[in-house]
Amino acid sequence: MDDYVTGVLTNIGLFSFLALSAYLLLIAGEMSFGQQAFFGVGAYSGGILTAIYGLPLPVAALVAMLLGSLCAFLVGLPTLRLRGLYFAMATLAAAEMARILFELFRFQRQIGGELVGPDGTQGFRGIRWVFERGVEPAGYLALVWGLLLIALVVFLLMERSRLGATLRAIGEDPDLARSCGISVERFKLGVAAAAGALAALGGVLFAHHNTYIEPRNFDIMLGVHSLAYALIGGLGTAFGPLLGVMVDLGVLEGSRVFQGYRMIAFGGLVAILLIFRPRGLLDEKVVHWLRARFS
Amino acid sequence: MLELERVSRHFGGVRAVDGLDLKVRDGEIVGLIGPNGSGKSTTVNLVTGLFSLTSGQIRFRGQDIAPLPTHMRLQGGIARTFQNIRLFGQLTVWQNLWVAQNSPADRAKRGFFSRWLGGQSGVRDEIVSLLEFSGLAHKQDELASNLAFGEQRRLELARAMATKPKLLLLDEPAAGMNSEEIGQLRERILKLRERGLTILLVEHVMELVMGVTDRIAVLNFGQKIAEGTPAEIQKDAAVRKAYLGGDAAAAEGGS
Amino acid sequence: MAKSALFLILALASLPASAQRAQAELACTPSNTDFAYHCVVRLSRGGQPLPGADVSVGADMPSMPMAHNVRPVKAKPGKAPGEYQARLDLEMLGEWAVKLRLRGPVNDQLILHYDFDEKGARPVIRSGRLPRK
């Protein structure tokens, strides 16, 4: 495997965390345009912890996930009171505020003769933990996909549980869920916090893969894509978001036919797909049919 | 069991429910009838908390429930069905009943993790018996959205029962049913009463209301215009006027 | 020659001087193909040219680093020690984060921001930077 293939596969993995994060909110009935903010929180906090404080990556990742989860919870407190489009707009606004805060954020220290740390719009260079330990791209790819696999297994178990059924119930008809004695608000806050942790984990891994992050990395495009991936792949199973990422990064990358026009092709693809399959390729009906057939 | 005292709900200038007094005693089946738009469904939504009160008081088992959010009222023992069938269409029949098991008894039975993340053991028997009660055992793995109309009505009732209610609010459960299905529904309602349930039945279909209720309250323009036994109501002049004079079609048993 | 010399743009990476870390400069001239550039990378460490490294050159768009990227290419040793040559095939003009993956004497990754236009590439100097104490 050359660096290119490894790079593409790693990117698919990194995007998948964000797509899963958007997916988790979508099955609970909320469309967030702001998951990129928690991705950014994870990237910045994880990067600071390894590059400035010299903590090992696993510890940094755990702390970053907690922080991402806390931020998502705090953002969720006011925004989850809103419904539908208003929630989407509020999350977008919150994420843009976060991006501007990253632009204002300066926290540099002398490490090994150079200044390391976030430097506003100049970005944050030198997140070298992975390189200093001689981890090869293939090794990092295995780490990303290993963690993704764990996340997927957790998702699949969760979806078979009563918790999973309850989240889908809330997503489909919150008033009916209330009428079944389900505390909708509490569940949605929990979901937001979990989705924040997931996005933050993706962010930590992204920062250490790229060694460099800057506020622009976490702009609205990233959030729109993560949503689109979940919606394309389908809301019937956690494999859906992965499929969505692969359709875009895998197929389009593999063919390279669209090159610079890829975003236009991607936009068209999303539009066509959502007209014919509003809940994605692997929607609930397809998943139910597959389950009945193969179990 | 349930007491409504001068309950009102206004939507702008429209008085959907206006100063309603209603009492439902333990073990009773009370019918709530009235022409379309007379405030019956609004009353159900007020009791379950989907709408908030404009004024008045609602007491359930002696406790003022107005400040409680919907899910707390349901956990407290009030369950309902909806006029236009509402089910979790992307969940299976089994899952529809599973997610409704939120009564205090169910919550006490298992620990937090086993309750949310554990399997179906421990709840299986109850769901099986609910499925049998509603004649849906053979459809348990079907998506609720794939059920036939009558089956969906039955599943709605079973879902309401899965919350282990003390008071059941049925909002037009017979709408769209043929007379054979209405007969079966009547049997089910009477069986539920034998189990000790108190029922508030909102209905247009007189065949059902007159057959199962102990008492009937009649609403018109959000106000109670009559209350009494089925026989008394049938003779009541005000009721006849409201139905035949106001909206004759509704009295003919339409939906 | 004069033309390429004119379009040859050199710049330091914004990394401060460091004894251990490798540093890179980039100079690119446009090729006959649209959006493709001939680039020369100059690697140094502690002020000395750094030859013998295995260098691959890729690029990302800053606002979509995971989706808008170009296939990394291996650089060939150039004319002088510490120089490496590569052809960079971009998707469009504008700002790119050029990603240098180094192996051999150093194992590192350097990211340089350059603005690519018809004439070549120049380092991005972002405005709005506040004076530091």
XYZ file of C-alpha atoms in Angstrom, chain A residues 160-163 165-166 168-169 172-173 175-183 187 279 284-285 288, chain B residues 50 70-71 74-75 82 86-91 98-102 115-117 141 143 145 159:
48
model
C -30.194 -3.841 19.245
C -30.854 -2.682 22.787
C -33.867 -0.969 24.228
C -31.836 2.230 24.273
C -35.135 1.407 19.946
C -35.974 4.263 22.302
C -35.387 5.780 17.136
C -38.775 6.166 18.791
C -39.673 9.376 14.771
C -42.304 10.956 17.018
C -44.715 13.514 21.339
C -45.635 9.861 21.069
C -42.412 8.964 22.873
C -43.419 11.326 25.684
C -46.796 9.651 25.739
C -44.986 6.354 26.297
C -43.290 7.775 29.372
C -39.943 8.534 27.723
C -38.064 11.597 28.939
C -32.229 11.380 26.051
C -33.511 8.335 4.561
C -34.829 1.374 8.039
C -36.873 -0.638 5.567
C -35.275 -4.605 8.313
C -49.298 17.639 25.277
C -46.016 14.437 29.673
C -43.598 11.605 30.315
C -47.467 8.645 31.721
C -45.067 7.124 34.224
C -54.368 8.676 19.387
C -49.581 7.025 15.951
C -47.040 4.255 16.079
C -43.284 4.056 15.722
C -43.434 2.964 12.094
C -39.748 2.198 11.724
C -39.778 -0.063 14.766
C -40.699 -2.723 24.353
C -39.986 1.023 24.293
C -43.274 1.752 26.064
C -42.310 -0.185 29.177
C -41.510 2.784 31.354
C -32.714 -2.139 31.542
C -31.330 -0.048 28.680
C -28.555 -2.183 27.278
C -41.214 -8.892 13.892
C -42.462 -3.146 11.036
C -45.767 0.748 9.337
C -48.689 -0.074 23.432
